[in-house]
mmCIF file of C-alpha atoms in Angstrom:
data_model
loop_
_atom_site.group_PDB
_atom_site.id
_atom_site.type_symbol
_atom_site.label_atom_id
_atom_site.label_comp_id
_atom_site.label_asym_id
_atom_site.label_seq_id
_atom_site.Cartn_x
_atom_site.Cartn_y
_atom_site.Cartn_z
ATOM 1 C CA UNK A 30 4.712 11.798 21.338
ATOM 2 C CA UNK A 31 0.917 11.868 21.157
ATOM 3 C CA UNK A 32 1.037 15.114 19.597
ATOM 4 C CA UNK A 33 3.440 13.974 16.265
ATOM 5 C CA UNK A 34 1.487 10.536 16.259
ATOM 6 C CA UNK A 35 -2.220 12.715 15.599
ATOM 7 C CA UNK A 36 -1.185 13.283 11.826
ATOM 8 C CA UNK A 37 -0.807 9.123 11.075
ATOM 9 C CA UNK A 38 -4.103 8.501 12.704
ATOM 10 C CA UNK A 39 -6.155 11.468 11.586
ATOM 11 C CA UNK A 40 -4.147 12.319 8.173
ATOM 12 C CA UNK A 41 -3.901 14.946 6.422
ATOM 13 C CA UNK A 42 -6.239 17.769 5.450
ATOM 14 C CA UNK A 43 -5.679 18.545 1.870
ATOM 15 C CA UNK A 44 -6.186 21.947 1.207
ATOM 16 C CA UNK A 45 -5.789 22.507 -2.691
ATOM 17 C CA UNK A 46 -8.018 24.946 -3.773
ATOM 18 C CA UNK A 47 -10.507 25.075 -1.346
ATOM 19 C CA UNK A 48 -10.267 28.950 -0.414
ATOM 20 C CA UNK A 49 -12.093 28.911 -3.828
ATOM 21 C CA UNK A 50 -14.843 26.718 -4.504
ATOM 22 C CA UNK A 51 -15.587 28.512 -8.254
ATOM 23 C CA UNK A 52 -12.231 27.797 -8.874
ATOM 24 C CA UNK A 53 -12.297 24.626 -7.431
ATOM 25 C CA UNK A 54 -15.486 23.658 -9.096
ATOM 26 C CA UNK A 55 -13.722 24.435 -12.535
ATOM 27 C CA UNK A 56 -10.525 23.031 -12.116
ATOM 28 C CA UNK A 57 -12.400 19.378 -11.131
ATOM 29 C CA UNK A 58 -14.062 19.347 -14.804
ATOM 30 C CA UNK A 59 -10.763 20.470 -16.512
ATOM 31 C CA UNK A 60 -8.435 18.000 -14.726
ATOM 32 C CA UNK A 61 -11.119 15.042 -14.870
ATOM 33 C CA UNK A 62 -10.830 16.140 -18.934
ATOM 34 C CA UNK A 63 -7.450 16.407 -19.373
ATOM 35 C CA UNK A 64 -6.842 12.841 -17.360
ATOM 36 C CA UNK A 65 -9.388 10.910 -19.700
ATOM 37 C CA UNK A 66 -7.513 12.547 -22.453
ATOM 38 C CA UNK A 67 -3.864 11.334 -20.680
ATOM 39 C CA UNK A 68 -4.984 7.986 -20.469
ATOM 40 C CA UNK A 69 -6.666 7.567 -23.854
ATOM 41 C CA UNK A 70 -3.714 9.407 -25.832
ATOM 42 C CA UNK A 71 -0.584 7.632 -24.205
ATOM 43 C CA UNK A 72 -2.455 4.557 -24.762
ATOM 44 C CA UNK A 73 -2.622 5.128 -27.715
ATOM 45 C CA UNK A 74 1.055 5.891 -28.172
ATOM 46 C CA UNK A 75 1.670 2.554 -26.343
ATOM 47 C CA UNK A 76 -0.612 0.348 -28.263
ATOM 48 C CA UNK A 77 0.649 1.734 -31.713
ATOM 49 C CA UNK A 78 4.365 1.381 -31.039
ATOM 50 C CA UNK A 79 3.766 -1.872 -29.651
ATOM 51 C CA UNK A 80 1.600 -3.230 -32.799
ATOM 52 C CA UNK A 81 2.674 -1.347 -35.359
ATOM 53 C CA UNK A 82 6.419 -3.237 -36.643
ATOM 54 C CA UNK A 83 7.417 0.258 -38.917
ATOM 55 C CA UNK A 84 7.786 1.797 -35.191
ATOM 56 C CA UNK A 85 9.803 -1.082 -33.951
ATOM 57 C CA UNK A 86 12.452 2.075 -33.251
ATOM 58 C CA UNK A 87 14.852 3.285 -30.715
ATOM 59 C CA UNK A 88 12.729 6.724 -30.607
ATOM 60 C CA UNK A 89 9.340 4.871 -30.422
ATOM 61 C CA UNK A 90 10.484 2.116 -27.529
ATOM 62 C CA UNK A 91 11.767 5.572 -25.360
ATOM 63 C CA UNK A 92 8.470 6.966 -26.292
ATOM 64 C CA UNK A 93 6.623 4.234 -25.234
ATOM 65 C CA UNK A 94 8.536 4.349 -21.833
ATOM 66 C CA UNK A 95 7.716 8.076 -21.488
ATOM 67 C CA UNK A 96 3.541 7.222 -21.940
ATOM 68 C CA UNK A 97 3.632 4.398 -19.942
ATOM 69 C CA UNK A 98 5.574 6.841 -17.106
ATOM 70 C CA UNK A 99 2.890 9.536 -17.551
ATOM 71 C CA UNK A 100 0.287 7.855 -17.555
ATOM 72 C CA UNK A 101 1.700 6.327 -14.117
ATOM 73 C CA UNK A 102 2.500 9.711 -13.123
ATOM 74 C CA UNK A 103 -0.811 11.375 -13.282
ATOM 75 C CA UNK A 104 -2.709 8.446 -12.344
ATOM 76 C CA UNK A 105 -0.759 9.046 -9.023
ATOM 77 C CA UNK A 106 -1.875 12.552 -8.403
ATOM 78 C CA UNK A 107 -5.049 12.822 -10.573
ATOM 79 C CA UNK A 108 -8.094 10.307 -9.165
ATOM 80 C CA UNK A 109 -7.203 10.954 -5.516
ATOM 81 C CA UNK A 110 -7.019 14.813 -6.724
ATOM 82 C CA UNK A 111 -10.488 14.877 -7.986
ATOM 83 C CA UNK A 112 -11.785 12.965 -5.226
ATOM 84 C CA UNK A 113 -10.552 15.523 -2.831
ATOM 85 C CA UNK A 114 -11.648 18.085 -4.620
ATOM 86 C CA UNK A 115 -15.184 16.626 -4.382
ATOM 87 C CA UNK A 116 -15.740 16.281 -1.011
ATOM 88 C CA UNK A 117 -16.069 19.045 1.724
ATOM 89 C CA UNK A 118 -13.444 17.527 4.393
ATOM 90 C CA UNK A 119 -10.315 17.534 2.289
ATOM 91 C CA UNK A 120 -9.020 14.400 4.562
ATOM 92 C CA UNK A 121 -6.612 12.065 3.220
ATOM 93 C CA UNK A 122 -5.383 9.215 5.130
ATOM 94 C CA UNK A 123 -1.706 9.047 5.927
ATOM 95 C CA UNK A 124 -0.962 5.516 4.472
ATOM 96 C CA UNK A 125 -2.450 7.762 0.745
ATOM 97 C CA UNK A 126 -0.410 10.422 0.960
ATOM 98 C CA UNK A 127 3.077 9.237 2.154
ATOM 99 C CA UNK A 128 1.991 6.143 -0.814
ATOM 100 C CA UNK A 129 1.815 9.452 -3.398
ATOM 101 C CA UNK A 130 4.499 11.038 -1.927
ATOM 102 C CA UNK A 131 6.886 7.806 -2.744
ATOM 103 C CA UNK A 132 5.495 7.201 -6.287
ATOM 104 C CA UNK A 133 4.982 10.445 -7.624
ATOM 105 C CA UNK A 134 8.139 11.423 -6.515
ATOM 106 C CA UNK A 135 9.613 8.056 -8.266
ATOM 107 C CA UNK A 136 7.676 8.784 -11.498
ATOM 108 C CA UNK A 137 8.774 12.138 -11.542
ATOM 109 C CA UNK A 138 12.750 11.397 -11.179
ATOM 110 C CA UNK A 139 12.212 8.133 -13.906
ATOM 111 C CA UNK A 140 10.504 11.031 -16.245
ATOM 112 C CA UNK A 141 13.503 13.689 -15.847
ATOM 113 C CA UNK A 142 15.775 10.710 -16.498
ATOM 114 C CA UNK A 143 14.224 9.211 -19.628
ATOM 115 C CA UNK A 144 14.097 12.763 -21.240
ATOM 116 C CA UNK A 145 17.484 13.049 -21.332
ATOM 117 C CA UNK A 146 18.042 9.235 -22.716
ATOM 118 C CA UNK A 147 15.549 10.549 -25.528
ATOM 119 C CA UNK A 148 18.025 13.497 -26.575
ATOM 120 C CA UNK A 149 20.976 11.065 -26.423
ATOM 121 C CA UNK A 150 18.959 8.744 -29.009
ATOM 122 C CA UNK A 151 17.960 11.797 -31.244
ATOM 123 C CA UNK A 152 21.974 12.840 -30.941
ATOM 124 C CA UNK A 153 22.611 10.058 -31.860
ATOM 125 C CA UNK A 154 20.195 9.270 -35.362
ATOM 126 C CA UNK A 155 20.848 12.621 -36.436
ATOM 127 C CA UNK A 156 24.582 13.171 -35.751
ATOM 128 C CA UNK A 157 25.667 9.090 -36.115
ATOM 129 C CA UNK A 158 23.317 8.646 -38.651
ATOM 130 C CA UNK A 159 25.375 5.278 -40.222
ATOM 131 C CA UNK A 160 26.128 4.201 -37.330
ATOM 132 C CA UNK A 161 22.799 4.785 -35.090
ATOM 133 C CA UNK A 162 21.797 1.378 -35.262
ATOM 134 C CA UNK A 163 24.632 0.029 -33.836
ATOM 135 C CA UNK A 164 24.875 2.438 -31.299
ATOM 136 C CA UNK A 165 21.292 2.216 -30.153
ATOM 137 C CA UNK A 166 21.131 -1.554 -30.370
ATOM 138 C CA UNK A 167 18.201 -3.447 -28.267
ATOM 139 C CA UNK A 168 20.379 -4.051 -25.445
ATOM 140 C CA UNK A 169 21.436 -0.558 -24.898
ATOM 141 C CA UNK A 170 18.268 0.741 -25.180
ATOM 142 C CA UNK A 171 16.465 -1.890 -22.654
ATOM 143 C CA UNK A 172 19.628 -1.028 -19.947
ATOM 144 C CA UNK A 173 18.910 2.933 -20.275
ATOM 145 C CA UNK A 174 15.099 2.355 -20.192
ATOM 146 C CA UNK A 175 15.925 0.130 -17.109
ATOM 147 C CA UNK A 176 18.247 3.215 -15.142
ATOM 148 C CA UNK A 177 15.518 5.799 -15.872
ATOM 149 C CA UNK A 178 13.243 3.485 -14.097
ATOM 150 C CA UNK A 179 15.202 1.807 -11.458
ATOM 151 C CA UNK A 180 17.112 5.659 -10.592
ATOM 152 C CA UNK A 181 13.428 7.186 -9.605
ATOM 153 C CA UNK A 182 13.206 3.813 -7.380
ATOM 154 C CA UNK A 183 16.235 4.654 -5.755
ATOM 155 C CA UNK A 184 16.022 8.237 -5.468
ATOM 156 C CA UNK A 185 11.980 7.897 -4.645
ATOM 157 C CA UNK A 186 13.353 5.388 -1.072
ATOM 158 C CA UNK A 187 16.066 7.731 -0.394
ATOM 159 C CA UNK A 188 14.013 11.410 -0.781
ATOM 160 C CA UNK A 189 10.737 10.163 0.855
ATOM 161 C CA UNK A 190 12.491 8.013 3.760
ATOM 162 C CA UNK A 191 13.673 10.560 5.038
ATOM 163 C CA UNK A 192 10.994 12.767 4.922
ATOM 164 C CA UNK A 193 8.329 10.413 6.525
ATOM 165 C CA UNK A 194 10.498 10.411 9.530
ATOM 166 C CA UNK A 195 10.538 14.116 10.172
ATOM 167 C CA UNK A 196 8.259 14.779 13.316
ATOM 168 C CA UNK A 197 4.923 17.001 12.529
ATOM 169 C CA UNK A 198 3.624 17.324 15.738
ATOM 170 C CA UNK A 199 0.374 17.514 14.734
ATOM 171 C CA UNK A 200 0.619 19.593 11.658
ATOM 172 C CA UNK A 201 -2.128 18.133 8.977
ATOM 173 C CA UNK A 202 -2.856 20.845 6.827
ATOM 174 C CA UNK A 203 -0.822 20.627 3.750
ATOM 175 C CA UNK A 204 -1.913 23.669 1.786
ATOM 176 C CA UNK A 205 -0.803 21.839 -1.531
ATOM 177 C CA UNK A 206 -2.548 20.258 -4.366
ATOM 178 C CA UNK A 207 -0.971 16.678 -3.615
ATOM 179 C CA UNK A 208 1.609 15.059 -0.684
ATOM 180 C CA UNK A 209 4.671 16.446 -2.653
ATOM 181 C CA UNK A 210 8.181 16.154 -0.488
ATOM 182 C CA UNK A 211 9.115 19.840 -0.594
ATOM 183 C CA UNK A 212 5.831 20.983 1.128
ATOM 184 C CA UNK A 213 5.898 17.804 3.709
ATOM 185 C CA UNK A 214 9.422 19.026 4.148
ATOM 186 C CA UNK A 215 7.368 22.693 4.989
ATOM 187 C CA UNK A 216 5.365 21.056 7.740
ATOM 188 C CA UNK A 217 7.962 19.632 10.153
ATOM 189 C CA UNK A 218 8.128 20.957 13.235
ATOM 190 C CA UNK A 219 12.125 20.635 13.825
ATOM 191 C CA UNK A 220 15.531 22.006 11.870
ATOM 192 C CA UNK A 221 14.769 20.646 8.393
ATOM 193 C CA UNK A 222 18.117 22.086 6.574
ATOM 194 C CA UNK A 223 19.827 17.960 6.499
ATOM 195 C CA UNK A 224 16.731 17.470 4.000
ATOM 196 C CA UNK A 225 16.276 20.752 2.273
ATOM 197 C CA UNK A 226 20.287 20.656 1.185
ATOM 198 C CA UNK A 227 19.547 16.564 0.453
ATOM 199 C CA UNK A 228 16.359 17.538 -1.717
ATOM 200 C CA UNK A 229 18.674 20.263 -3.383
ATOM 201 C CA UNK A 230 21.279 17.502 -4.593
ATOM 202 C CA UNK A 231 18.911 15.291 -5.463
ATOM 203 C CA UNK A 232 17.071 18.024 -7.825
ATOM 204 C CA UNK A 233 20.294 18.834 -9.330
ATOM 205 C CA UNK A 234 21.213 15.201 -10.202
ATOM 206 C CA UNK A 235 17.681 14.949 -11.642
ATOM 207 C CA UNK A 236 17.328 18.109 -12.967
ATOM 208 C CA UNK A 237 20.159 20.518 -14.005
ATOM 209 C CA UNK A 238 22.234 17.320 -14.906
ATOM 210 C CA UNK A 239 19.901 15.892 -17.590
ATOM 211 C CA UNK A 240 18.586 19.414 -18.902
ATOM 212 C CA UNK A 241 22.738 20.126 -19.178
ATOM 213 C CA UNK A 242 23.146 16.923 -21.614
ATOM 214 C CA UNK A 243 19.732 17.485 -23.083
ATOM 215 C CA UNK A 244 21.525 21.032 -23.923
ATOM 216 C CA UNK A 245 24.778 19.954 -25.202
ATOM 217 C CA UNK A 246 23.020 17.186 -27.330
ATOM 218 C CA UNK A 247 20.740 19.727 -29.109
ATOM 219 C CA UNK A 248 24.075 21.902 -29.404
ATOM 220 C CA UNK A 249 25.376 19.259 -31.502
ATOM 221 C CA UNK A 250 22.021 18.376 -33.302
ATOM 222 C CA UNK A 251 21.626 21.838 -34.230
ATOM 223 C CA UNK A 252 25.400 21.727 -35.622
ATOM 224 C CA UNK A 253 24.870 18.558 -37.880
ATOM 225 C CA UNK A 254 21.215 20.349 -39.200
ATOM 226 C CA UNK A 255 22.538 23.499 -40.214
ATOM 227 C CA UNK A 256 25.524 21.033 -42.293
ATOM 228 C CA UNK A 257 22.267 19.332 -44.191
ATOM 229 C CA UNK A 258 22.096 20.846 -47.592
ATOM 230 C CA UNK A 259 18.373 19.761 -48.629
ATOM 231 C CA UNK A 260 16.083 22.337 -46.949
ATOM 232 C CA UNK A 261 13.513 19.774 -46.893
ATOM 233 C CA UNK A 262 16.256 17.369 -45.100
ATOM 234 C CA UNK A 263 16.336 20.047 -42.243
ATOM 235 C CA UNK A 264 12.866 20.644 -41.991
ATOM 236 C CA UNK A 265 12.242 16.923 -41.383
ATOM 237 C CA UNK A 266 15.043 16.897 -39.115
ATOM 238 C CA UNK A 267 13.682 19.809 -36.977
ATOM 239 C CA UNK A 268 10.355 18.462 -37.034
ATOM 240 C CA UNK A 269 11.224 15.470 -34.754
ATOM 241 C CA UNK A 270 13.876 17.043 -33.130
ATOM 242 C CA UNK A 271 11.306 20.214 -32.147
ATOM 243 C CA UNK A 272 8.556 17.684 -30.622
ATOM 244 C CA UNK A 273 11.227 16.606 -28.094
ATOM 245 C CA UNK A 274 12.108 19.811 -27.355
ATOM 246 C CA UNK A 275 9.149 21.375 -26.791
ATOM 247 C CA UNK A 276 8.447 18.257 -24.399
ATOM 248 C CA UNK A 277 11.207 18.944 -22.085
ATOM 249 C CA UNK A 278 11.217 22.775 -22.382
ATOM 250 C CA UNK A 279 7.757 22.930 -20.535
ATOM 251 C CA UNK A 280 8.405 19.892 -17.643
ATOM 252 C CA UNK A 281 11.630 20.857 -16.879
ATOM 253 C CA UNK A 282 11.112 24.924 -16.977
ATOM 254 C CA UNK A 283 7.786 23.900 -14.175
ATOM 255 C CA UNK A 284 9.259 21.455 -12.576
ATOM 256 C CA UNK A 285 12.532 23.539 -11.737
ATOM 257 C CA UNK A 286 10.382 26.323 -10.457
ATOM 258 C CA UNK A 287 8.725 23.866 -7.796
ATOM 259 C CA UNK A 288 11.829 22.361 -6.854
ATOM 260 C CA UNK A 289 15.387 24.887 -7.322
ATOM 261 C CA UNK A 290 13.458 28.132 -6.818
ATOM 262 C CA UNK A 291 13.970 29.188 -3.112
ATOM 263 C CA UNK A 292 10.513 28.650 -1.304
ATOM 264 C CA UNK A 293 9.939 31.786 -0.300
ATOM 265 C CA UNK A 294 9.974 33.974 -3.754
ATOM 266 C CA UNK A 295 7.251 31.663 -4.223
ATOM 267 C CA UNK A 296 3.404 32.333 -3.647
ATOM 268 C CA UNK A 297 2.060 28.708 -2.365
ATOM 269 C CA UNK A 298 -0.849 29.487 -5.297
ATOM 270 C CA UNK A 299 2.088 29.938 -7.984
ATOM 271 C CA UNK A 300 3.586 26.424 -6.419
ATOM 272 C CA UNK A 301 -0.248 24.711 -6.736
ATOM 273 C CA UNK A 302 -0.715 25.978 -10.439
ATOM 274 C CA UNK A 303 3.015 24.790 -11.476
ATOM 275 C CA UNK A 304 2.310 21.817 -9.751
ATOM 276 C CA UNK A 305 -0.819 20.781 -11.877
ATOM 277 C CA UNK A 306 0.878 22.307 -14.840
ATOM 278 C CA UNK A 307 4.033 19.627 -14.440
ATOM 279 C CA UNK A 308 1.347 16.313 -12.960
ATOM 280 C CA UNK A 309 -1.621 16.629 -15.315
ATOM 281 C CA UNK A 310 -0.888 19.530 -18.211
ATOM 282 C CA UNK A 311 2.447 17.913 -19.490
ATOM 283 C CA UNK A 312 1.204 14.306 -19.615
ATOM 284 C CA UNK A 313 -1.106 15.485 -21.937
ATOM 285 C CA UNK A 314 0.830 17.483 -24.194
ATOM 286 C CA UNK A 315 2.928 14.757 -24.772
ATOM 287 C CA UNK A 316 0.953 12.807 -27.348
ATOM 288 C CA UNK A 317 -0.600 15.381 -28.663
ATOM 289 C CA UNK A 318 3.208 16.478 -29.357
ATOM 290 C CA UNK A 319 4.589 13.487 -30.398
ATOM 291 C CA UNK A 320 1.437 12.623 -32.567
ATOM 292 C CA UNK A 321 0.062 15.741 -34.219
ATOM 293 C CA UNK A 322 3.301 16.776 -35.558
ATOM 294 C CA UNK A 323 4.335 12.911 -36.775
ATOM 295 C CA UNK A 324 3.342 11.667 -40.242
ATOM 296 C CA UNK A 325 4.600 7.867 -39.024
ATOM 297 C CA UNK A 326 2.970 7.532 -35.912
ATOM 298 C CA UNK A 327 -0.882 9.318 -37.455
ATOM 299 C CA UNK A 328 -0.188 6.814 -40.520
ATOM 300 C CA UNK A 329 0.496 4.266 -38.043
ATOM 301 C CA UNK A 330 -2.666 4.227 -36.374
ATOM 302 C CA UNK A 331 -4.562 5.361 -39.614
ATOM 303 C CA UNK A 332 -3.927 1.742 -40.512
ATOM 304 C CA UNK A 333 -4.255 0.114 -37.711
ATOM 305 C CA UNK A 334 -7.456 0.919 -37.176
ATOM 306 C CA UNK A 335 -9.061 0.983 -40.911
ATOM 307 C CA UNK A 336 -6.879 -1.969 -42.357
ATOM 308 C CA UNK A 337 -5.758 -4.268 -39.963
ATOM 309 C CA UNK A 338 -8.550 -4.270 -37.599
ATOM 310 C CA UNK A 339 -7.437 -2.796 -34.017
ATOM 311 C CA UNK A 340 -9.256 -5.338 -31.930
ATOM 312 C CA UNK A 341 -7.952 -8.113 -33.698
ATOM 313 C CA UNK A 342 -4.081 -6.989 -33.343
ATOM 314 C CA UNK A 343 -4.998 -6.605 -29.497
ATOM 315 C CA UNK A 344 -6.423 -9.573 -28.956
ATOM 316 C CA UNK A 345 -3.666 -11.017 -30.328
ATOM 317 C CA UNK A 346 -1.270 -9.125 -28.360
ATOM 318 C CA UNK A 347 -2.457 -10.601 -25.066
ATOM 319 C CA UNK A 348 -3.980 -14.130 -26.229
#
């Protein structure tokens, strides 16, 4: 009993990179970059649906969900990251990690969730084109925003519930770059196959599920493009269509090499660099995505900032 009790009064030594201060040293200057650039990008995403009436849309309400969730997401995992990083004892207390270990793995389940509601909605303007705006009325829209959020809460209680109450005795060193559940999982001391087969469910719920209707809905999509006649038509088409897809190709090809891929074909480097790759690389690509390659939302905030006056429309916002 003293011996499992040492790891929630000491903590937990957080290894990262630490085997490799260069690395290290570089890696804390490219995360603390690509973090500012999370925050000020999905922000912006946020801000400009949000102000902006012309992207009063379906697509741009999900895609305001999906910034708000990343920017959640990596705030989770990022400051406490860097801070760790920074220090020479890579301590973190055990009321922070099992904390990150319940909302990143929350964030992370909303995020695999709302993808797939985002292929539904482009299925659904690009296949039920006259009838899109009936399908995807408010309502609708607000109730699958709602399950993406409120099935990582569940999932999030369930998952890391049971893996706070596996014993440790005295294991702290979690050679990982953050308190993730399959390498606290790793660290138990007793038969952990109950969780491992629970974690396996609960990845293919959250994973192969939504990449399956993500699949079949760009099956379809791809149908009703190749029926458009206007080359331009299709091009425009593909354009949005391509942004998603390029979104969920990269979290869901990472994040299904942490989590399906058997633990042991696995270097626990390879698991740290997918890791970061899925937390703080991703976050970032998405509004650089979802921006760079969309006339509406760059003429959006072209306006909004030269015409309209930005800090005005804010202020207004919250006054």
């Amino acid at each position: 009993m003293e011996e499992s009790s040492n790891s929630s009064e000491k903590g937990f030594l957080l290894l990262g990179f630490a085997d490799e201060p260069w690395l290290e040293r570089i890696l804390f200057i490219i995360i603390l970059l690509l973090y500012i650039f999370n925050i000020l990008g999905n922000t912006t995403i946020i801000l400009v649906s949000c102000l902006v009436p012309k992207l009063h849309t379906p697509m741009y309400f999900f895609l305001s969900n999906l910034s708000c969730v990343d920017i959640c997401f990596t705030t989770s995992v990022a400051p406490q990251l860097l801070v760790t990083m920074n220090k020479k004892e890579k301590s973190v207390s055990y009321g922070g990690c099992v904390a990150q270990l319940y909302v990143a793995m929350g964030l992370g389940s909303s995020e695999c969730i709302l993808l797939a509601v985002m292929a539904y909605d482009r299925y659904a303007a690009v296949c039920q084109p006259l009838q899109y705006t009936t399908i995807m009325h408010p309502q609708l829209c607000a109730s699958l925003a709602s399950i993406a959020w409120l099935s990582g809460l569940i999932t999030s209680l369930i998952q890391c519930s049971l893996t706070v109450q596996l014993p440790l005795c005295g294991h702290r060193k979690l050679d990982h770059i953050f308190c993730e559940v399959p390498v606290f999982i790793k660290l138990a001391c007793v038969d952990t196959t109950f969780n491992e087969v629970e974690l396996f469910v609960a990845s293919v719920i959250f994973l192969v599920v939504p990449v399956s209707l993500i699949l079949v809905s760009y099956g379809f999509i791809t149908k009703a493009v190749l029926r458009i006649k206007s080359a331009a038509g299709r091009w425009k088409v593909f354009g949005t269509c391509s942004s998603h897809l390029i979104v969920v190709i990269i979290f869901y090809g990472t994040i299904i090499f942490m989590y399906l891929q058997p633990a042991k074909s696995r270097s626990k480097k390879q698991g740290k660099f997918v890791s970061l790759f899925y937390t703080i690389v991703t976050p970032v690509l998405n509004p650089i995505i979802y921006t760079l390659r969309n006339k509406d939302v760059k003429g959006a905030w072209r306006t909004l900032v030269m015409k309209n006056g930005l800090t005005q429309k804010i202020y207004d916002l919250y006054v």
